[in-house]
């Protein structure tokens, strides 16, 4: 069984490159293997850590694999949600309705040997549009209690558990 | 979703519909063993992606099982369940990745 550890190595994954006046640009993303839910068999989804997204967004093709493990807020809480927590828009394709839910996840290291688990608040999209993979956003619990490190030039990224001193 | 085509054993990127039934008893394995199985196929998928061998599937999801591409399509959920049924494995046994369409716009 993988261990919970203080440092989770992520992966700056590059899979296309082009040279512009001698400088290389890539399609590149920070990949995070994530287990959604807690039951067997595990629901394993390669996700993208995207601190530029305010809150984690999960496409229906993913969250419909574990609907019973999502904790939905009660009606009063839902009624009080502002519009920015009911609909999101993106460069990928107009406005998309969503529901807010609490989702247990485990974020694994790129070696799959260790992980940390948490419950996040996420936006569960009602259609895929161009959203093909979960985007692990800045808020909602993904990064809470963790320090996110990125050394771009060395292609290294990791999450580190915040110690009492920091 | 695209149904499996004629198997071509020598090319892992060609859809191969001839995989055996799920001899691994996936559901009976412990979590670590499940991870190892699926991880191996994710590694294969990303190796193929990096080698640009999945470019033909740009804009689609690709399913990999036991080191081979076993399906591709634009609807990830439908692809997962259809391929799992065809291959005789649990849907969560499949490794699936999305292949960016390098001929189309960059999806942010």
PDB file of N, CA and C in Angstrom, chain B:
ATOM      1  N   UNK B   1     -17.433   6.962 -30.543  1.00  0.00           N
ATOM      2  CA  UNK B   1     -16.427   5.958 -30.242  1.00  0.00           C
ATOM      3  C   UNK B   1     -16.155   5.104 -31.460  1.00  0.00           C
ATOM      4  N   UNK B   2     -14.942   4.710 -31.611  1.00  0.00           N
ATOM      5  CA  UNK B   2     -14.574   3.857 -32.723  1.00  0.00           C
ATOM      6  C   UNK B   2     -14.398   2.427 -32.245  1.00  0.00           C
ATOM      7  N   UNK B   3     -15.060   1.525 -32.920  1.00  0.00           N
ATOM      8  CA  UNK B   3     -14.926   0.133 -32.531  1.00  0.00           C
ATOM      9  C   UNK B   3     -13.593  -0.406 -33.008  1.00  0.00           C
ATOM     10  N   UNK B   4     -13.108  -1.445 -32.351  1.00  0.00           N
ATOM     11  CA  UNK B   4     -11.804  -1.982 -32.718  1.00  0.00           C
ATOM     12  C   UNK B   4     -11.733  -2.409 -34.173  1.00  0.00           C
ATOM     13  N   UNK B   5     -10.598  -2.171 -34.745  1.00  0.00           N
ATOM     14  CA  UNK B   5     -10.345  -2.534 -36.127  1.00  0.00           C
ATOM     15  C   UNK B   5      -9.541  -3.829 -36.184  1.00  0.00           C
ATOM     16  N   UNK B   6      -9.085  -4.135 -37.347  1.00  0.00           N
ATOM     17  CA  UNK B   6      -8.294  -5.348 -37.524  1.00  0.00           C
ATOM     18  C   UNK B   6      -7.044  -5.312 -36.653  1.00  0.00           C
ATOM     19  N   UNK B   7      -6.848  -6.334 -35.841  1.00  0.00           N
ATOM     20  CA  UNK B   7      -5.679  -6.339 -34.970  1.00  0.00           C
ATOM     21  C   UNK B   7      -4.373  -6.322 -35.753  1.00  0.00           C
ATOM     22  N   UNK B   8      -3.424  -5.545 -35.246  1.00  0.00           N
ATOM     23  CA  UNK B   8      -2.078  -5.547 -35.822  1.00  0.00           C
ATOM     24  C   UNK B   8      -1.121  -5.651 -34.647  1.00  0.00           C
ATOM     25  N   UNK B   9      -0.737  -6.852 -34.355  1.00  0.00           N
ATOM     26  CA  UNK B   9       0.007  -7.133 -33.138  1.00  0.00           C
ATOM     27  C   UNK B   9       1.317  -6.357 -33.044  1.00  0.00           C
ATOM     28  N   UNK B  10       1.924  -6.013 -34.171  1.00  0.00           N
ATOM     29  CA  UNK B  10       3.237  -5.409 -34.126  1.00  0.00           C
ATOM     30  C   UNK B  10       3.192  -3.919 -33.803  1.00  0.00           C
ATOM     31  N   UNK B  11       2.050  -3.321 -33.882  1.00  0.00           N
ATOM     32  CA  UNK B  11       1.950  -1.888 -33.656  1.00  0.00           C
ATOM     33  C   UNK B  11       1.034  -1.620 -32.472  1.00  0.00           C
ATOM     34  N   UNK B  12       1.612  -1.191 -31.326  1.00  0.00           N
ATOM     35  CA  UNK B  12       0.775  -0.985 -30.143  1.00  0.00           C
ATOM     36  C   UNK B  12      -0.206   0.164 -30.289  1.00  0.00           C
ATOM     37  N   UNK B  13       0.004   1.018 -31.284  1.00  0.00           N
ATOM     38  CA  UNK B  13      -0.902   2.151 -31.426  1.00  0.00           C
ATOM     39  C   UNK B  13      -2.102   1.830 -32.298  1.00  0.00           C
ATOM     40  N   UNK B  14      -2.084   0.684 -32.926  1.00  0.00           N
ATOM     41  CA  UNK B  14      -3.245   0.274 -33.700  1.00  0.00           C
ATOM     42  C   UNK B  14      -4.248  -0.374 -32.764  1.00  0.00           C
ATOM     43  N   UNK B  15      -5.496   0.014 -32.925  1.00  0.00           N
ATOM     44  CA  UNK B  15      -6.517  -0.547 -32.065  1.00  0.00           C
ATOM     45  C   UNK B  15      -6.536  -2.057 -32.214  1.00  0.00           C
ATOM     46  N   UNK B  16      -6.487  -2.715 -31.063  1.00  0.00           N
ATOM     47  CA  UNK B  16      -6.399  -4.167 -31.070  1.00  0.00           C
ATOM     48  C   UNK B  16      -7.559  -4.732 -30.259  1.00  0.00           C
ATOM     49  N   UNK B  17      -8.443  -5.420 -30.930  1.00  0.00           N
ATOM     50  CA  UNK B  17      -9.631  -5.929 -30.260  1.00  0.00           C
ATOM     51  C   UNK B  17      -9.539  -7.375 -29.840  1.00  0.00           C
ATOM     52  N   UNK B  18      -8.342  -7.937 -29.832  1.00  0.00           N
ATOM     53  CA  UNK B  18      -8.238  -9.366 -29.592  1.00  0.00           C
ATOM     54  C   UNK B  18      -7.708  -9.728 -28.215  1.00  0.00           C
ATOM     55  N   UNK B  19      -7.738  -8.777 -27.297  1.00  0.00           N
ATOM     56  CA  UNK B  19      -7.194  -9.057 -25.969  1.00  0.00           C
ATOM     57  C   UNK B  19      -8.007 -10.149 -25.284  1.00  0.00           C
ATOM     58  N   UNK B  20      -7.376 -10.923 -24.429  1.00  0.00           N
ATOM     59  CA  UNK B  20      -8.089 -11.985 -23.731  1.00  0.00           C
ATOM     60  C   UNK B  20      -9.013 -11.432 -22.660  1.00  0.00           C
ATOM     61  N   UNK B  21      -9.840 -12.285 -22.117  1.00  0.00           N
ATOM     62  CA  UNK B  21     -10.699 -11.869 -21.016  1.00  0.00           C
ATOM     63  C   UNK B  21      -9.835 -11.483 -19.822  1.00  0.00           C
ATOM     64  N   UNK B  22     -10.437 -10.832 -18.854  1.00  0.00           N
ATOM     65  CA  UNK B  22      -9.686 -10.297 -17.731  1.00  0.00           C
ATOM     66  C   UNK B  22      -9.160 -11.419 -16.837  1.00  0.00           C
ATOM     67  N   UNK B  23      -7.974 -11.911 -17.187  1.00  0.00           N
ATOM     68  CA  UNK B  23      -7.404 -12.999 -16.416  1.00  0.00           C
ATOM     69  C   UNK B  23      -6.808 -12.496 -15.110  1.00  0.00           C
ATOM     70  N   UNK B  24      -6.753 -11.199 -14.956  1.00  0.00           N
ATOM     71  CA  UNK B  24      -6.076 -10.649 -13.787  1.00  0.00           C
ATOM     72  C   UNK B  24      -6.969 -10.572 -12.554  1.00  0.00           C
ATOM     73  N   UNK B  25      -8.248 -10.841 -12.692  1.00  0.00           N
ATOM     74  CA  UNK B  25      -9.176 -10.727 -11.563  1.00  0.00           C
ATOM     75  C   UNK B  25      -8.981  -9.401 -10.847  1.00  0.00           C
ATOM     76  N   UNK B  26      -9.084  -8.376 -11.606  1.00  0.00           N
ATOM     77  CA  UNK B  26      -8.751  -7.028 -11.153  1.00  0.00           C
ATOM     78  C   UNK B  26      -9.406  -6.681  -9.816  1.00  0.00           C
ATOM     79  N   UNK B  27     -10.653  -6.999  -9.684  1.00  0.00           N
ATOM     80  CA  UNK B  27     -11.379  -6.626  -8.474  1.00  0.00           C
ATOM     81  C   UNK B  27     -10.893  -7.374  -7.244  1.00  0.00           C
ATOM     82  N   UNK B  28     -10.223  -8.487  -7.447  1.00  0.00           N
ATOM     83  CA  UNK B  28      -9.747  -9.272  -6.311  1.00  0.00           C
ATOM     84  C   UNK B  28      -8.382  -8.793  -5.818  1.00  0.00           C
ATOM     85  N   UNK B  29      -7.753  -7.932  -6.586  1.00  0.00           N
ATOM     86  CA  UNK B  29      -6.416  -7.471  -6.232  1.00  0.00           C
ATOM     87  C   UNK B  29      -6.482  -6.381  -5.171  1.00  0.00           C
ATOM     88  N   UNK B  30      -5.387  -6.249  -4.416  1.00  0.00           N
ATOM     89  CA  UNK B  30      -5.352  -5.136  -3.471  1.00  0.00           C
ATOM     90  C   UNK B  30      -5.037  -3.842  -4.235  1.00  0.00           C
ATOM     91  N   UNK B  31      -5.175  -2.745  -3.532  1.00  0.00           N
ATOM     92  CA  UNK B  31      -5.049  -1.448  -4.195  1.00  0.00           C
ATOM     93  C   UNK B  31      -3.706  -1.301  -4.901  1.00  0.00           C
ATOM     94  N   UNK B  32      -2.638  -1.709  -4.234  1.00  0.00           N
ATOM     95  CA  UNK B  32      -1.317  -1.550  -4.823  1.00  0.00           C
ATOM     96  C   UNK B  32      -1.184  -2.340  -6.125  1.00  0.00           C
ATOM     97  N   UNK B  33      -1.724  -3.522  -6.119  1.00  0.00           N
ATOM     98  CA  UNK B  33      -1.653  -4.346  -7.330  1.00  0.00           C
ATOM     99  C   UNK B  33      -2.498  -3.735  -8.448  1.00  0.00           C
ATOM    100  N   UNK B  34      -3.649  -3.190  -8.092  1.00  0.00           N
ATOM    101  CA  UNK B  34      -4.474  -2.520  -9.095  1.00  0.00           C
ATOM    102  C   UNK B  34      -3.718  -1.333  -9.684  1.00  0.00           C
ATOM    103  N   UNK B  35      -3.096  -0.568  -8.804  1.00  0.00           N
ATOM    104  CA  UNK B  35      -2.352   0.602  -9.273  1.00  0.00           C
ATOM    105  C   UNK B  35      -1.244   0.187 -10.232  1.00  0.00           C
ATOM    106  N   UNK B  36      -0.524  -0.865  -9.883  1.00  0.00           N
ATOM    107  CA  UNK B  36       0.585  -1.289 -10.735  1.00  0.00           C
ATOM    108  C   UNK B  36       0.117  -1.672 -12.130  1.00  0.00           C
ATOM    109  N   UNK B  37      -1.009  -2.356 -12.190  1.00  0.00           N
ATOM    110  CA  UNK B  37      -1.525  -2.752 -13.495  1.00  0.00           C
ATOM    111  C   UNK B  37      -1.897  -1.533 -14.337  1.00  0.00           C
ATOM    112  N   UNK B  38      -2.669  -0.660 -13.732  1.00  0.00           N
ATOM    113  CA  UNK B  38      -3.150   0.493 -14.485  1.00  0.00           C
ATOM    114  C   UNK B  38      -2.004   1.457 -14.781  1.00  0.00           C
ATOM    115  N   UNK B  39      -1.119   1.602 -13.811  1.00  0.00           N
ATOM    116  CA  UNK B  39       0.027   2.496 -14.003  1.00  0.00           C
ATOM    117  C   UNK B  39       0.850   2.081 -15.216  1.00  0.00           C
ATOM    118  N   UNK B  40       1.075   0.811 -15.356  1.00  0.00           N
ATOM    119  CA  UNK B  40       1.881   0.331 -16.481  1.00  0.00           C
ATOM    120  C   UNK B  40       1.259   0.770 -17.804  1.00  0.00           C
ATOM    121  N   UNK B  41      -0.041   0.714 -17.867  1.00  0.00           N
ATOM    122  CA  UNK B  41      -0.692   1.130 -19.112  1.00  0.00           C
ATOM    123  C   UNK B  41      -0.699   2.648 -19.278  1.00  0.00           C
ATOM    124  N   UNK B  42      -0.771   3.370 -18.168  1.00  0.00           N
ATOM    125  CA  UNK B  42      -0.625   4.824 -18.284  1.00  0.00           C
ATOM    126  C   UNK B  42       0.775   5.178 -18.793  1.00  0.00           C
ATOM    127  N   UNK B  43       1.766   4.485 -18.262  1.00  0.00           N
ATOM    128  CA  UNK B  43       3.138   4.753 -18.714  1.00  0.00           C
ATOM    129  C   UNK B  43       3.268   4.478 -20.216  1.00  0.00           C
ATOM    130  N   UNK B  44       2.668   3.391 -20.645  1.00  0.00           N
ATOM    131  CA  UNK B  44       2.689   3.080 -22.081  1.00  0.00           C
ATOM    132  C   UNK B  44       2.011   4.188 -22.877  1.00  0.00           C
ATOM    133  N   UNK B  45       0.852   4.601 -22.387  1.00  0.00           N
ATOM    134  CA  UNK B  45       0.102   5.630 -23.108  1.00  0.00           C
ATOM    135  C   UNK B  45       0.920   6.909 -23.241  1.00  0.00           C
ATOM    136  N   UNK B  46       1.567   7.310 -22.143  1.00  0.00           N
ATOM    137  CA  UNK B  46       2.325   8.553 -22.206  1.00  0.00           C
ATOM    138  C   UNK B  46       3.610   8.399 -23.017  1.00  0.00           C
ATOM    139  N   UNK B  47       4.179   7.215 -22.991  1.00  0.00           N
ATOM    140  CA  UNK B  47       5.345   6.987 -23.856  1.00  0.00           C
ATOM    141  C   UNK B  47       4.946   7.119 -25.327  1.00  0.00           C
ATOM    142  N   UNK B  48       3.814   6.542 -25.679  1.00  0.00           N
ATOM    143  CA  UNK B  48       3.325   6.640 -27.058  1.00  0.00           C
ATOM    144  C   UNK B  48       3.005   8.085 -27.414  1.00  0.00           C
ATOM    145  N   UNK B  49       2.411   8.784 -26.438  1.00  0.00           N
ATOM    146  CA  UNK B  49       2.057  10.182 -26.678  1.00  0.00           C
ATOM    147  C   UNK B  49       3.315  11.014 -26.939  1.00  0.00           C
ATOM    148  N   UNK B  50       4.306  10.821 -26.086  1.00  0.00           N
ATOM    149  CA  UNK B  50       5.528  11.603 -26.214  1.00  0.00           C
ATOM    150  C   UNK B  50       6.248  11.285 -27.514  1.00  0.00           C
ATOM    151  N   UNK B  51       6.137  10.045 -27.948  1.00  0.00           N
ATOM    152  CA  UNK B  51       6.779   9.642 -29.202  1.00  0.00           C
ATOM    153  C   UNK B  51       5.952  10.050 -30.419  1.00  0.00           C
ATOM    154  N   UNK B  52       4.882  10.782 -30.158  1.00  0.00           N
ATOM    155  CA  UNK B  52       3.997  11.269 -31.222  1.00  0.00           C
ATOM    156  C   UNK B  52       3.321  10.134 -31.993  1.00  0.00           C
ATOM    157  N   UNK B  53       3.207   8.989 -31.359  1.00  0.00           N
ATOM    158  CA  UNK B  53       2.581   7.856 -32.028  1.00  0.00           C
ATOM    159  C   UNK B  53       1.063   7.842 -31.865  1.00  0.00           C
ATOM    160  N   UNK B  54       0.537   8.797 -31.100  1.00  0.00           N
ATOM    161  CA  UNK B  54      -0.905   8.877 -30.935  1.00  0.00           C
ATOM    162  C   UNK B  54      -1.497  10.073 -31.667  1.00  0.00           C
ATOM    163  N   UNK B  55      -0.681  10.725 -32.468  1.00  0.00           N
ATOM    164  CA  UNK B  55      -1.154  11.933 -33.154  1.00  0.00           C
ATOM    165  C   UNK B  55      -2.405  11.671 -33.991  1.00  0.00           C
ATOM    166  N   UNK B  56      -2.506  10.483 -34.507  1.00  0.00           N
ATOM    167  CA  UNK B  56      -3.675  10.162 -35.349  1.00  0.00           C
ATOM    168  C   UNK B  56      -4.974  10.218 -34.556  1.00  0.00           C
ATOM    169  N   UNK B  57      -4.879  10.178 -33.224  1.00  0.00           N
ATOM    170  CA  UNK B  57      -6.073  10.216 -32.381  1.00  0.00           C
ATOM    171  C   UNK B  57      -6.290  11.604 -31.766  1.00  0.00           C
ATOM    172  N   UNK B  58      -5.697  12.615 -32.368  1.00  0.00           N
ATOM    173  CA  UNK B  58      -5.815  13.957 -31.837  1.00  0.00           C
ATOM    174  C   UNK B  58      -7.264  14.378 -31.625  1.00  0.00           C
ATOM    175  N   UNK B  59      -7.536  14.973 -30.461  1.00  0.00           N
ATOM    176  CA  UNK B  59      -8.893  15.388 -30.138  1.00  0.00           C
ATOM    177  C   UNK B  59      -9.750  14.259 -29.598  1.00  0.00           C
ATOM    178  N   UNK B  60      -9.135  13.122 -29.306  1.00  0.00           N
ATOM    179  CA  UNK B  60      -9.887  11.977 -28.787  1.00  0.00           C
ATOM    180  C   UNK B  60      -9.229  11.416 -27.522  1.00  0.00           C
ATOM    181  N   UNK B  61     -10.004  10.623 -26.832  1.00  0.00           N
ATOM    182  CA  UNK B  61      -9.468   9.838 -25.728  1.00  0.00           C
ATOM    183  C   UNK B  61      -8.984   8.506 -26.297  1.00  0.00           C
ATOM    184  N   UNK B  62      -7.920   8.014 -25.697  1.00  0.00           N
ATOM    185  CA  UNK B  62      -7.364   6.732 -26.129  1.00  0.00           C
ATOM    186  C   UNK B  62      -7.317   5.791 -24.922  1.00  0.00           C
ATOM    187  N   UNK B  63      -7.793   4.583 -25.123  1.00  0.00           N
ATOM    188  CA  UNK B  63      -7.774   3.573 -24.059  1.00  0.00           C
ATOM    189  C   UNK B  63      -6.638   2.599 -24.313  1.00  0.00           C
ATOM    190  N   UNK B  64      -5.880   2.336 -23.252  1.00  0.00           N
ATOM    191  CA  UNK B  64      -4.750   1.406 -23.344  1.00  0.00           C
ATOM    192  C   UNK B  64      -4.941   0.280 -22.336  1.00  0.00           C
ATOM    193  N   UNK B  65      -4.698  -0.919 -22.807  1.00  0.00           N
ATOM    194  CA  UNK B  65      -4.821  -2.096 -21.946  1.00  0.00           C
ATOM    195  C   UNK B  65      -3.704  -3.067 -22.304  1.00  0.00           C
ATOM    196  N   UNK B  66      -2.969  -3.478 -21.298  1.00  0.00           N
ATOM    197  CA  UNK B  66      -1.879  -4.443 -21.477  1.00  0.00           C
ATOM    198  C   UNK B  66      -0.908  -3.999 -22.568  1.00  0.00           C
ATOM    199  N   UNK B  67      -0.606  -2.712 -22.544  1.00  0.00           N
ATOM    200  CA  UNK B  67       0.415  -2.198 -23.446  1.00  0.00           C
ATOM    201  C   UNK B  67      -0.037  -1.901 -24.853  1.00  0.00           C
ATOM    202  N   UNK B  68      -1.341  -1.991 -25.096  1.00  0.00           N
ATOM    203  CA  UNK B  68      -1.827  -1.759 -26.458  1.00  0.00           C
ATOM    204  C   UNK B  68      -3.019  -0.808 -26.451  1.00  0.00           C
ATOM    205  N   UNK B  69      -3.105  -0.040 -27.513  1.00  0.00           N
ATOM    206  CA  UNK B  69      -4.285   0.798 -27.705  1.00  0.00           C
ATOM    207  C   UNK B  69      -5.461  -0.120 -28.042  1.00  0.00           C
ATOM    208  N   UNK B  70      -6.535   0.008 -27.272  1.00  0.00           N
ATOM    209  CA  UNK B  70      -7.680  -0.880 -27.491  1.00  0.00           C
ATOM    210  C   UNK B  70      -8.946  -0.102 -27.874  1.00  0.00           C
ATOM    211  N   UNK B  71      -8.852   1.209 -27.970  1.00  0.00           N
ATOM    212  CA  UNK B  71     -10.006   1.973 -28.405  1.00  0.00           C
ATOM    213  C   UNK B  71      -9.728   3.455 -28.369  1.00  0.00           C
ATOM    214  N   UNK B  72     -10.541   4.193 -29.078  1.00  0.00           N
ATOM    215  CA  UNK B  72     -10.403   5.644 -29.066  1.00  0.00           C
ATOM    216  C   UNK B  72     -11.751   6.252 -29.395  1.00  0.00           C
ATOM    217  N   UNK B  73     -11.978   7.450 -28.903  1.00  0.00           N
ATOM    218  CA  UNK B  73     -13.248   8.109 -29.174  1.00  0.00           C
ATOM    219  C   UNK B  73     -13.341   9.436 -28.465  1.00  0.00           C
ATOM    220  N   UNK B  74     -14.362  10.188 -28.792  1.00  0.00           N
ATOM    221  CA  UNK B  74     -14.501  11.527 -28.233  1.00  0.00           C
ATOM    222  C   UNK B  74     -15.302  11.544 -26.931  1.00  0.00           C
ATOM    223  N   UNK B  75     -16.071  10.500 -26.689  1.00  0.00           N
ATOM    224  CA  UNK B  75     -16.856  10.432 -25.453  1.00  0.00           C
ATOM    225  C   UNK B  75     -16.146   9.491 -24.482  1.00  0.00           C
ATOM    226  N   UNK B  76     -15.515  10.084 -23.469  1.00  0.00           N
ATOM    227  CA  UNK B  76     -14.646   9.301 -22.590  1.00  0.00           C
ATOM    228  C   UNK B  76     -15.411   8.217 -21.833  1.00  0.00           C
ATOM    229  N   UNK B  77     -16.586   8.577 -21.350  1.00  0.00           N
ATOM    230  CA  UNK B  77     -17.341   7.617 -20.542  1.00  0.00           C
ATOM    231  C   UNK B  77     -17.832   6.451 -21.398  1.00  0.00           C
ATOM    232  N   UNK B  78     -18.360   6.780 -22.561  1.00  0.00           N
ATOM    233  CA  UNK B  78     -18.838   5.738 -23.473  1.00  0.00           C
ATOM    234  C   UNK B  78     -17.682   4.841 -23.911  1.00  0.00           C
ATOM    235  N   UNK B  79     -16.555   5.471 -24.193  1.00  0.00           N
ATOM    236  CA  UNK B  79     -15.380   4.696 -24.610  1.00  0.00           C
ATOM    237  C   UNK B  79     -14.965   3.725 -23.507  1.00  0.00           C
ATOM    238  N   UNK B  80     -14.914   4.219 -22.289  1.00  0.00           N
ATOM    239  CA  UNK B  80     -14.469   3.378 -21.174  1.00  0.00           C
ATOM    240  C   UNK B  80     -15.353   2.145 -21.025  1.00  0.00           C
ATOM    241  N   UNK B  81     -16.661   2.357 -21.019  1.00  0.00           N
ATOM    242  CA  UNK B  81     -17.565   1.230 -20.772  1.00  0.00           C
ATOM    243  C   UNK B  81     -17.656   0.296 -21.981  1.00  0.00           C
ATOM    244  N   UNK B  82     -17.619   0.861 -23.159  1.00  0.00           N
ATOM    245  CA  UNK B  82     -17.695   0.019 -24.356  1.00  0.00           C
ATOM    246  C   UNK B  82     -16.451  -0.850 -24.499  1.00  0.00           C
ATOM    247  N   UNK B  83     -15.290  -0.226 -24.328  1.00  0.00           N
ATOM    248  CA  UNK B  83     -14.038  -0.976 -24.467  1.00  0.00           C
ATOM    249  C   UNK B  83     -13.929  -2.028 -23.360  1.00  0.00           C
ATOM    250  N   UNK B  84     -14.330  -1.653 -22.154  1.00  0.00           N
ATOM    251  CA  UNK B  84     -14.257  -2.625 -21.052  1.00  0.00           C
ATOM    252  C   UNK B  84     -15.120  -3.847 -21.349  1.00  0.00           C
ATOM    253  N   UNK B  85     -16.288  -3.596 -21.874  1.00  0.00           N
ATOM    254  CA  UNK B  85     -17.178  -4.718 -22.216  1.00  0.00           C
ATOM    255  C   UNK B  85     -16.547  -5.571 -23.317  1.00  0.00           C
ATOM    256  N   UNK B  86     -16.017  -4.914 -24.312  1.00  0.00           N
ATOM    257  CA  UNK B  86     -15.410  -5.650 -25.425  1.00  0.00           C
ATOM    258  C   UNK B  86     -14.181  -6.455 -24.982  1.00  0.00           C
ATOM    259  N   UNK B  87     -13.431  -5.872 -24.061  1.00  0.00           N
ATOM    260  CA  UNK B  87     -12.191  -6.518 -23.636  1.00  0.00           C
ATOM    261  C   UNK B  87     -12.389  -7.475 -22.461  1.00  0.00           C
ATOM    262  N   UNK B  88     -13.578  -7.433 -21.871  1.00  0.00           N
ATOM    263  CA  UNK B  88     -13.846  -8.319 -20.747  1.00  0.00           C
ATOM    264  C   UNK B  88     -13.117  -7.937 -19.479  1.00  0.00           C
ATOM    265  N   UNK B  89     -12.951  -6.625 -19.275  1.00  0.00           N
ATOM    266  CA  UNK B  89     -12.275  -6.151 -18.062  1.00  0.00           C
ATOM    267  C   UNK B  89     -13.181  -5.157 -17.344  1.00  0.00           C
ATOM    268  N   UNK B  90     -12.825  -4.880 -16.095  1.00  0.00           N
ATOM    269  CA  UNK B  90     -13.556  -3.861 -15.358  1.00  0.00           C
ATOM    270  C   UNK B  90     -13.242  -2.491 -15.983  1.00  0.00           C
ATOM    271  N   UNK B  91     -14.226  -1.597 -16.055  1.00  0.00           N
ATOM    272  CA  UNK B  91     -13.964  -0.283 -16.667  1.00  0.00           C
ATOM    273  C   UNK B  91     -12.787   0.462 -16.041  1.00  0.00           C
ATOM    274  N   UNK B  92     -12.584   0.289 -14.752  1.00  0.00           N
ATOM    275  CA  UNK B  92     -11.493   1.018 -14.099  1.00  0.00           C
ATOM    276  C   UNK B  92     -10.133   0.363 -14.324  1.00  0.00           C
ATOM    277  N   UNK B  93     -10.122  -0.752 -15.003  1.00  0.00           N
ATOM    278  CA  UNK B  93      -8.852  -1.390 -15.356  1.00  0.00           C
ATOM    279  C   UNK B  93      -8.146  -0.657 -16.500  1.00  0.00           C
ATOM    280  N   UNK B  94      -8.905   0.104 -17.266  1.00  0.00           N
ATOM    281  CA  UNK B  94      -8.354   0.767 -18.450  1.00  0.00           C
ATOM    282  C   UNK B  94      -7.582   2.030 -18.083  1.00  0.00           C
ATOM    283  N   UNK B  95      -6.504   2.247 -18.773  1.00  0.00           N
ATOM    284  CA  UNK B  95      -5.821   3.535 -18.704  1.00  0.00           C
ATOM    285  C   UNK B  95      -6.310   4.359 -19.883  1.00  0.00           C
ATOM    286  N   UNK B  96      -6.754   5.554 -19.600  1.00  0.00           N
ATOM    287  CA  UNK B  96      -7.250   6.404 -20.684  1.00  0.00           C
ATOM    288  C   UNK B  96      -6.637   7.783 -20.580  1.00  0.00           C
ATOM    289  N   UNK B  97      -6.154   8.257 -21.688  1.00  0.00           N
ATOM    290  CA  UNK B  97      -5.624   9.614 -21.724  1.00  0.00           C
ATOM    291  C   UNK B  97      -6.259  10.369 -22.889  1.00  0.00           C
ATOM    292  N   UNK B  98      -6.230  11.679 -22.767  1.00  0.00           N
ATOM    293  CA  UNK B  98      -6.742  12.530 -23.841  1.00  0.00           C
ATOM    294  C   UNK B  98      -5.565  12.985 -24.690  1.00  0.00           C
ATOM    295  N   UNK B  99      -5.734  12.894 -25.988  1.00  0.00           N
ATOM    296  CA  UNK B  99      -4.675  13.296 -26.914  1.00  0.00           C
ATOM    297  C   UNK B  99      -5.031  14.666 -27.498  1.00  0.00           C
ATOM    298  N   UNK B 100      -4.234  15.635 -27.181  1.00  0.00           N
ATOM    299  CA  UNK B 100      -4.487  16.965 -27.744  1.00  0.00           C
ATOM    300  C   UNK B 100      -4.362  16.923 -29.262  1.00  0.00           C
ATOM    301  N   UNK B 101      -5.232  17.686 -29.889  1.00  0.00           N
ATOM    302  CA  UNK B 101      -5.211  17.758 -31.347  1.00  0.00           C
ATOM    303  C   UNK B 101      -4.187  18.794 -31.766  1.00  0.00           C
ATOM    304  N   UNK B 102      -3.061  18.331 -32.221  1.00  0.00           N
ATOM    305  CA  UNK B 102      -1.982  19.262 -32.561  1.00  0.00           C
ATOM    306  C   UNK B 102      -2.239  19.995 -33.866  1.00  0.00           C
ATOM    307  N   UNK B 103      -3.272  19.590 -34.587  1.00  0.00           N
ATOM    308  CA  UNK B 103      -3.655  20.296 -35.818  1.00  0.00           C
ATOM    309  C   UNK B 103      -4.752  21.326 -35.539  1.00  0.00           C
ATOM    310  N   UNK B 104      -5.274  21.317 -34.333  1.00  0.00           N
ATOM    311  CA  UNK B 104      -6.367  22.228 -34.003  1.00  0.00           C
ATOM    312  C   UNK B 104      -5.925  23.291 -33.022  1.00  0.00           C
ATOM    313  N   UNK B 105      -6.871  24.027 -32.466  1.00  0.00           N
ATOM    314  CA  UNK B 105      -6.510  25.069 -31.503  1.00  0.00           C
ATOM    315  C   UNK B 105      -6.005  24.453 -30.199  1.00  0.00           C
ATOM    316  N   UNK B 106      -5.136  25.176 -29.535  1.00  0.00           N
ATOM    317  CA  UNK B 106      -4.670  24.732 -28.235  1.00  0.00           C
ATOM    318  C   UNK B 106      -5.797  24.883 -27.231  1.00  0.00           C
ATOM    319  N   UNK B 107      -6.158  23.790 -26.589  1.00  0.00           N
ATOM    320  CA  UNK B 107      -7.172  23.848 -25.538  1.00  0.00           C
ATOM    321  C   UNK B 107      -6.488  24.240 -24.248  1.00  0.00           C
ATOM    322  N   UNK B 108      -6.876  25.383 -23.736  1.00  0.00           N
ATOM    323  CA  UNK B 108      -6.210  25.914 -22.532  1.00  0.00           C
ATOM    324  C   UNK B 108      -6.545  25.042 -21.327  1.00  0.00           C
TER     325      UNK B 108
END
